[in-house]
XYZ file of C-alpha atoms in Angstrom:
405
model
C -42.760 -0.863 -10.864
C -41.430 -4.361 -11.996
C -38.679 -2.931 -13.052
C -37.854 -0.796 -10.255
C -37.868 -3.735 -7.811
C -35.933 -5.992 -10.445
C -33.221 -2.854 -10.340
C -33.345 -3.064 -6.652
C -32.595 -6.932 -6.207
C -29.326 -5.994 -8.670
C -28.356 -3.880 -6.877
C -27.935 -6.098 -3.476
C -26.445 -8.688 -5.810
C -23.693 -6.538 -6.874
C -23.062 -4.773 -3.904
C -23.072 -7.920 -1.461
C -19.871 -9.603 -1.021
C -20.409 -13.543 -2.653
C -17.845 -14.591 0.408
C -20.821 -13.305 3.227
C -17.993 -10.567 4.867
C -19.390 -7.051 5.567
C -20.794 -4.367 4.646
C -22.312 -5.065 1.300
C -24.901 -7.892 2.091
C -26.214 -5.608 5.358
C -27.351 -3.109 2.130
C -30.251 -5.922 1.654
C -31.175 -6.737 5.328
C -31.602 -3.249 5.494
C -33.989 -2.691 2.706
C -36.814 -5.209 4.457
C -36.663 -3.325 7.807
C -36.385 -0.120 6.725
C -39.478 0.291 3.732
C -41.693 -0.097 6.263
C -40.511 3.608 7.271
C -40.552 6.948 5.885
C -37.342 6.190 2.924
C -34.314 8.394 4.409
C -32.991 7.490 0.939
C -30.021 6.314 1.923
C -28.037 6.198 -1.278
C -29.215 6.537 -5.405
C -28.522 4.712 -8.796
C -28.225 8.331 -10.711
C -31.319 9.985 -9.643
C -33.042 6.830 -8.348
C -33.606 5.980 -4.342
C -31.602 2.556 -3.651
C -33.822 1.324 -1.356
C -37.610 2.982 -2.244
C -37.103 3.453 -6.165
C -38.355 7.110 -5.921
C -37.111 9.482 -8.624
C -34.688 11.678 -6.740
C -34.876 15.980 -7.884
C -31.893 16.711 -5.778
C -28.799 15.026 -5.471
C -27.923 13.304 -1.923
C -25.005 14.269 -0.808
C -22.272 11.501 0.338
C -19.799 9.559 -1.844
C -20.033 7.605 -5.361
C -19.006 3.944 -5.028
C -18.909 3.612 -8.803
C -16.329 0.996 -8.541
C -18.979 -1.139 -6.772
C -22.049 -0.564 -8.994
C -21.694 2.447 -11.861
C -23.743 5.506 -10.751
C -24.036 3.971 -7.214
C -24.190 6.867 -4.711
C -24.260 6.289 -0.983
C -25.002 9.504 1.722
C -22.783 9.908 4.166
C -25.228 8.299 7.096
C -25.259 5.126 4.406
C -21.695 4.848 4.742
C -21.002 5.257 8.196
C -23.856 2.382 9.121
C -22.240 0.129 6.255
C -18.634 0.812 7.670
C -19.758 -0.176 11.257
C -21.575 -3.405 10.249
C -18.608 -4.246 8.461
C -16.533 -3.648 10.653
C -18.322 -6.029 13.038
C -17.985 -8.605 10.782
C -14.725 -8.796 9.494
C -13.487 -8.357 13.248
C -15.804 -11.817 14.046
C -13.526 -13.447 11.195
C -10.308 -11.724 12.788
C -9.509 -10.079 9.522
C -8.795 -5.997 9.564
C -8.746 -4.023 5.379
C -5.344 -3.889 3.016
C -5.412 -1.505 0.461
C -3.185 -2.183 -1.856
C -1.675 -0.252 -4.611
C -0.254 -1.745 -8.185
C 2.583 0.043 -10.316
C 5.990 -0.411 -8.316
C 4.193 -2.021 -5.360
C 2.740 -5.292 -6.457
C 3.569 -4.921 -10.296
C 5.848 -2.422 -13.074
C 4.346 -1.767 -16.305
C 5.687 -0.571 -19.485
C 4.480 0.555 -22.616
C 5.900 -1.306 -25.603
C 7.581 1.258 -27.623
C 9.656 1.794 -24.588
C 11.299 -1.451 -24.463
C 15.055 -1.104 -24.792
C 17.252 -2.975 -26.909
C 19.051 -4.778 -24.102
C 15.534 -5.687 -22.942
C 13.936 -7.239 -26.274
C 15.207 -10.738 -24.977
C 11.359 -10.455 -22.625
C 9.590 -11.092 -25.997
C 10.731 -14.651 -25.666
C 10.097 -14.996 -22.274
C 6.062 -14.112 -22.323
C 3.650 -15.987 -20.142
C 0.470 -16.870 -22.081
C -2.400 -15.128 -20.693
C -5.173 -18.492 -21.497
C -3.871 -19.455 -17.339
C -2.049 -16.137 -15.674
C -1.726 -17.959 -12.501
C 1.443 -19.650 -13.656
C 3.039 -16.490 -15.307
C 4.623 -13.510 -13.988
C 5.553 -11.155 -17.391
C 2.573 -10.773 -19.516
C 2.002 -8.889 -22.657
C -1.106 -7.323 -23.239
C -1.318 -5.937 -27.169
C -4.561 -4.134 -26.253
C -2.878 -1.606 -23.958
C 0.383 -1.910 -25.943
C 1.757 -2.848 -22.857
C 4.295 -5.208 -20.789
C 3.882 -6.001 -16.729
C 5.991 -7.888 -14.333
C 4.048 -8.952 -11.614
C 6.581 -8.791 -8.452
C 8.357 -11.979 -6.991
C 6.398 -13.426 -4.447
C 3.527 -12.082 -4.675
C 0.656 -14.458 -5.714
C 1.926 -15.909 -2.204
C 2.122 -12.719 -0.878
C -2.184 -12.461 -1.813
C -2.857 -15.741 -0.790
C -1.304 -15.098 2.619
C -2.716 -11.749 3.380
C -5.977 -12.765 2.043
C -6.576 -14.934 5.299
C -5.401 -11.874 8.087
C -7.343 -8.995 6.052
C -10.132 -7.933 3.364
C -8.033 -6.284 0.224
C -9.019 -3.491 -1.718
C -6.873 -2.630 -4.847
C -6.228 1.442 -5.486
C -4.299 2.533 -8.423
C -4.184 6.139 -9.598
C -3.877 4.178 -13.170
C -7.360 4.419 -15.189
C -10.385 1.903 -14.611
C -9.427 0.037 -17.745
C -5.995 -0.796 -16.933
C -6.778 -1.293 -12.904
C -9.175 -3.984 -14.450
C -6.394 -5.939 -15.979
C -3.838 -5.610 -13.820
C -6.500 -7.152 -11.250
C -7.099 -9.907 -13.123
C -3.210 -10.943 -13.562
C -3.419 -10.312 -10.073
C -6.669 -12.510 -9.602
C -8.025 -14.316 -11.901
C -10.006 -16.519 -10.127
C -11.499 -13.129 -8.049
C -10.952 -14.817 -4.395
C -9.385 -11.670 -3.270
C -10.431 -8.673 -4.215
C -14.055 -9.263 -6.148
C -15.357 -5.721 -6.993
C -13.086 -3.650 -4.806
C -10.519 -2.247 -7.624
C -10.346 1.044 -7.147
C -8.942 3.755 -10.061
C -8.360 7.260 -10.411
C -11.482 7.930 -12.032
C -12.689 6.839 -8.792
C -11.455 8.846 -6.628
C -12.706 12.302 -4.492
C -9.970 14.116 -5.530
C -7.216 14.410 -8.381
C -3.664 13.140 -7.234
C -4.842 12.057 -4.259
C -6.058 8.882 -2.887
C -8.436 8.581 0.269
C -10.086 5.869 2.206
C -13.627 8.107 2.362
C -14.473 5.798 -0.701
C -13.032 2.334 1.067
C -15.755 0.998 3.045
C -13.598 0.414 5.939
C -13.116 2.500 9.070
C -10.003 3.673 9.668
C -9.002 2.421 12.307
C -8.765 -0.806 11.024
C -6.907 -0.124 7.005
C -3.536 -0.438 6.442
C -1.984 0.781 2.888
C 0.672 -0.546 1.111
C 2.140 1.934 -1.505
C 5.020 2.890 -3.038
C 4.181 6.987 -2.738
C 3.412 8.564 0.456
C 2.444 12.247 -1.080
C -0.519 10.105 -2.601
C -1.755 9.726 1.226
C -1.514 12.852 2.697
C -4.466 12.122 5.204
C -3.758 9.367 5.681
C 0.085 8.577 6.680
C -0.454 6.805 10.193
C -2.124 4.197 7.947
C 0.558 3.709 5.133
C 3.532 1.228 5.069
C 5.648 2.672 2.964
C 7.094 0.433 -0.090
C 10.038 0.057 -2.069
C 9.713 0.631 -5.417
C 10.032 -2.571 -7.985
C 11.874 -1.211 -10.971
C 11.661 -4.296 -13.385
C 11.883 -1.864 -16.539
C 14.361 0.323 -17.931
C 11.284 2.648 -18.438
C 10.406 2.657 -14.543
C 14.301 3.385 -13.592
C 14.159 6.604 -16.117
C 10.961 7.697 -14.943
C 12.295 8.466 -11.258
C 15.359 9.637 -12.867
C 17.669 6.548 -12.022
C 20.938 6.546 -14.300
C 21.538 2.437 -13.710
C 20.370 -0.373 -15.556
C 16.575 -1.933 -14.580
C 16.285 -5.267 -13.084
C 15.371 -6.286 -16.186
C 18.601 -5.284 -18.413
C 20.569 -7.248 -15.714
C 18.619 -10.309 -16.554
C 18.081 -9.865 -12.792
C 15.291 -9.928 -10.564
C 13.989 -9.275 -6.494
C 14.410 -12.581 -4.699
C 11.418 -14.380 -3.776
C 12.313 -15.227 -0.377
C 13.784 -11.978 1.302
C 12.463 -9.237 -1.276
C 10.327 -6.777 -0.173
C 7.080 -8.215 -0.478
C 7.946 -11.223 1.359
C 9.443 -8.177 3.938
C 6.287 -6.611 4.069
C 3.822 -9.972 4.599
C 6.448 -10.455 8.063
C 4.974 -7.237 9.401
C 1.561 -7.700 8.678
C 1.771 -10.516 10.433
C 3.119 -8.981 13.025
C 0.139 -6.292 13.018
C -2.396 -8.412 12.795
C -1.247 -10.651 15.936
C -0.918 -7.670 17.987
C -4.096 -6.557 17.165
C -6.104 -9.287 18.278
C -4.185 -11.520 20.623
C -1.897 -9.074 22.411
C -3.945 -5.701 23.129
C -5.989 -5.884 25.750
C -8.683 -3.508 24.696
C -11.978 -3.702 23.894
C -11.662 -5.241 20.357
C -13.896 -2.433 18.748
C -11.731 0.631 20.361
C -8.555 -0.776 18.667
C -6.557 1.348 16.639
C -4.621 -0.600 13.593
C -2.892 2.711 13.448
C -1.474 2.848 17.022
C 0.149 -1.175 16.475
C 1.539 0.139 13.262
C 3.547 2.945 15.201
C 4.756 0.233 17.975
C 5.746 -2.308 15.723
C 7.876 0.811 13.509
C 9.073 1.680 16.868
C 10.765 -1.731 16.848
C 13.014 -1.273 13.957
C 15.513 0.824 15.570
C 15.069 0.787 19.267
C 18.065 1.218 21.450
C 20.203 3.420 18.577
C 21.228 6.921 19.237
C 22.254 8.208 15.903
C 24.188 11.595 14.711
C 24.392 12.775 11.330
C 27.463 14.023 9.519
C 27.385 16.046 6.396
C 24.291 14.400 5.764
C 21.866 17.752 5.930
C 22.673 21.106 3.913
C 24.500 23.323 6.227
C 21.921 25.875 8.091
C 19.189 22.828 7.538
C 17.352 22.047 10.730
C 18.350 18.568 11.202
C 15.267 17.490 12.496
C 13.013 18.738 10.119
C 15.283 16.378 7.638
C 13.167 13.341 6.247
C 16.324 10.770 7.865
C 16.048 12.312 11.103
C 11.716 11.601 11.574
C 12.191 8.457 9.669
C 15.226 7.384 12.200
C 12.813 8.136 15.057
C 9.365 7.026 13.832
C 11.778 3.494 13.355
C 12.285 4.181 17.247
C 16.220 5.387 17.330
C 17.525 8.719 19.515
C 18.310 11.141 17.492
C 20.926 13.857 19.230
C 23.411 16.922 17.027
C 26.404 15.804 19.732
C 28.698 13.388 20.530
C 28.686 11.506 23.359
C 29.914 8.068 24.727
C 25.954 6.892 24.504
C 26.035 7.552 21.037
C 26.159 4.438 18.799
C 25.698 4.976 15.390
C 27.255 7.973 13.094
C 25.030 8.553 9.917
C 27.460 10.120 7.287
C 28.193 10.635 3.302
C 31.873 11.390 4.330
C 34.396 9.721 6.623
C 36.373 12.088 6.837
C 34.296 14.585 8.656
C 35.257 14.870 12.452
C 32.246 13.178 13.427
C 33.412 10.463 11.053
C 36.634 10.054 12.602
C 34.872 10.119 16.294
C 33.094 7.237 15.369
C 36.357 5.459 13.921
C 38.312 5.887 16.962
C 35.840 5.227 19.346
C 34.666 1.782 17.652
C 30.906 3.433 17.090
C 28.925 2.428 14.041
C 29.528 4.661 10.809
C 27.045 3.647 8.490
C 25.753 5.548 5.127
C 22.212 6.958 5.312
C 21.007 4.396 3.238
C 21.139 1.946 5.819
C 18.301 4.068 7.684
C 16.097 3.610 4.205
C 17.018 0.196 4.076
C 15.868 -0.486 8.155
C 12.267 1.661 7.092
C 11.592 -0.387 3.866
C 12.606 -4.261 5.584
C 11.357 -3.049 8.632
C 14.582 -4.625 10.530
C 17.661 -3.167 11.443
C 20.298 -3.980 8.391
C 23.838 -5.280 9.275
C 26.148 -1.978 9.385
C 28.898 -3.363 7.270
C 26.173 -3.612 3.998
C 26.333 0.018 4.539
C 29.928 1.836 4.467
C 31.120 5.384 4.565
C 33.044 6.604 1.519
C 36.363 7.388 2.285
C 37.007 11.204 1.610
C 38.688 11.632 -1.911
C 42.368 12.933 -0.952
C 42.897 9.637 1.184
């Protein structure tokens, strides 16, 4: 029995959150009231009742939150209770949930044996890992690895950390999402238990927020891979992807030379996670000091799709040899992305048109646009608008001129 009750008081201890936010230190306010009461057994250790220690014969139901406590299983009643208490309280401290993912979003790791000859200058350049918070390239022997944390973003944490409660999900293993979160944060300020891994997840090459206790009207996502977030896209700002290693540029097929072999690097300043922290800041004021709502029917997801709506507004855009012939243009990824950024998008030319999106000036559209002084930008300059979430001055982005000019 002692040790039952000893197991229990663990468990609120690991589960509450040291900082007094949400949903984790309601587990233990919970577990006075309620054992007065026929146990509903809200949630087990393995086969073990969290709450009235009885042996379990048939498994609960609900979700494993093994990231929080290992073999910590919470029933689906559990989790909607914890995500409404939490919810309650992170809204008192005007904070809403970031969930955050690591390669090519906050970091880019290699493996050693894939450093390149051009890039063996790093070795030289390797923070020590006894203080991480004053490096940025690390080499860890145990994982035979290398990782660049991105420019900007221990401020990027430190800023966020105030306007929202961070989770970290990586579809990298528990072992390595355990490092990386402690070059990340060593001190644990931000993200405490809430590093989330593949091994964690529901289901394989996907990533969901039924094991982030947060509703869901109140996450956002940063990642670098929407197909990871299939059910969840109205949450997910999508990121550019940091490719500090030759091994990163081959891996998405790029022919070019990494950041890295240029001796080069994002700037701190304007790169894109100093971009990014502009909109959530943006978000996050909108939510709570510009709808007008009742403050628990808000929708994170709704002031995402305004503030997107921004990027563009007041463009009318055609595209030019842009789309295989026969394509339907607006099933084409440039066309939604133009209009989720808030532009027109229209197949004809008229004097209301004020952008041409082409791969070719020499098309007739091309030429239109020419002669009637209208914008002709490359289609990059749509990406470029989605990932800085501003629209990009035209003349960054020019048409090639066709070849027989």
């Amino acid at each position: 029995m002692e040790r039952i009750k000893r197991c229990r008081v663990e468990t609120v201890e690991n589960i509450e959150d040291p900082k007094g936010s949400t949903s984790h230190g309601s587990l233990e306010q919970n577990l006075v009231s309620s054992s007065k009461d026929a146990c509903t057994h809200p949630g087990s250790f393995g086969d073990m009742c969290i709450l009235c220690g009885q042996m379990l014969n048939e498994e609960t139901g609900g979700v494993t939150f093994g990231y929080i406590h290992k073999g910590l299983r919470l029933g689906n009643d559990e989790i909607v209770r914890l995500r409404r208490t939490d919810m309650k309280n992170l809204l008192r401290q005007k904070k809403l949930y970031l969930v955050l993912d690591l390669d090519h979003t906050l970091l880019n790791s290699t493996r050693l044996m894939h450093i390149t000859l051009e890039e063996e200058y790093l070795y030289s350049q390797i923070d020590s890992l006894q203080d991480v918070s004053k490096g940025s390239l690390f080499k860890l022997d145990f994982l035979q690895m290398m990782t660049r944390l991105r420019p900007f973003v221990r401020m990027f944490l430190k800023e966020a950390s105030q306007m929202f409660e961070m989770y970290i999900y990586t579809m990298g293993d528990r072992a390595y999402a355990m490092e990386m979160a402690k070059l990340l944060d060593p001190r644990r300020e931000y993200f405490d238990a809430r590093v989330i891994s593949r091994d964690d997840g529901t289901q394989r090459h996907q990533k969901g927020l039924d094991i982030v206790l947060g509703q869901e009207n109140a996450v956002l996502i940063l990642d670098d891979t929407e197909t990871a977030w299939t059910k969840h896209k109205g949450n997910l700002i999508l990121m550019e992807r940091y490719h500090f290693f030759a091994s990163s540029c081959h891996q998405f097929g790029f022919n070019c030379k990494s950041l890295s072999e240029l001796k080069s690097d994002e700037s701190d300043r304007d790169g894109a996670l100093a971009s990014v922290l502009k909109v959530l800041r943006k978000i996050h004021h909108m939510f709570f000091d510009e709808l007008v709502d009742n403050l628990d029917d808000r929708d994170v997801r709704q002031v995402l799709k305004i503030v997107r709506k921004d990027v563009l507004k007041g463009c009318k855009i055609v595209f030019t040899r842009v789309f295989p012939t026969q394509f339907q243009a607006d099933n084409h990824h440039l066309w939604k992305m133009a209009e989720q950024l808030g532009a027109t998008c229209s197949r004809d030319l008229d004097t209301s048109v004020t952008h041409v999106v082409s791969q070719d000036a020499g098309t007739e559209k091309s030429r239109w646009a020419l002669k009637n002084k209208k914008f002709l930008v490359h289609p990059r300059w749509i990406e470029a608008a989605n990932y800085l979430w501003q629209r990009q001055p035209e003349e960054n982005f020019p048409v090639n001129q066709p070849k027989n000019h």
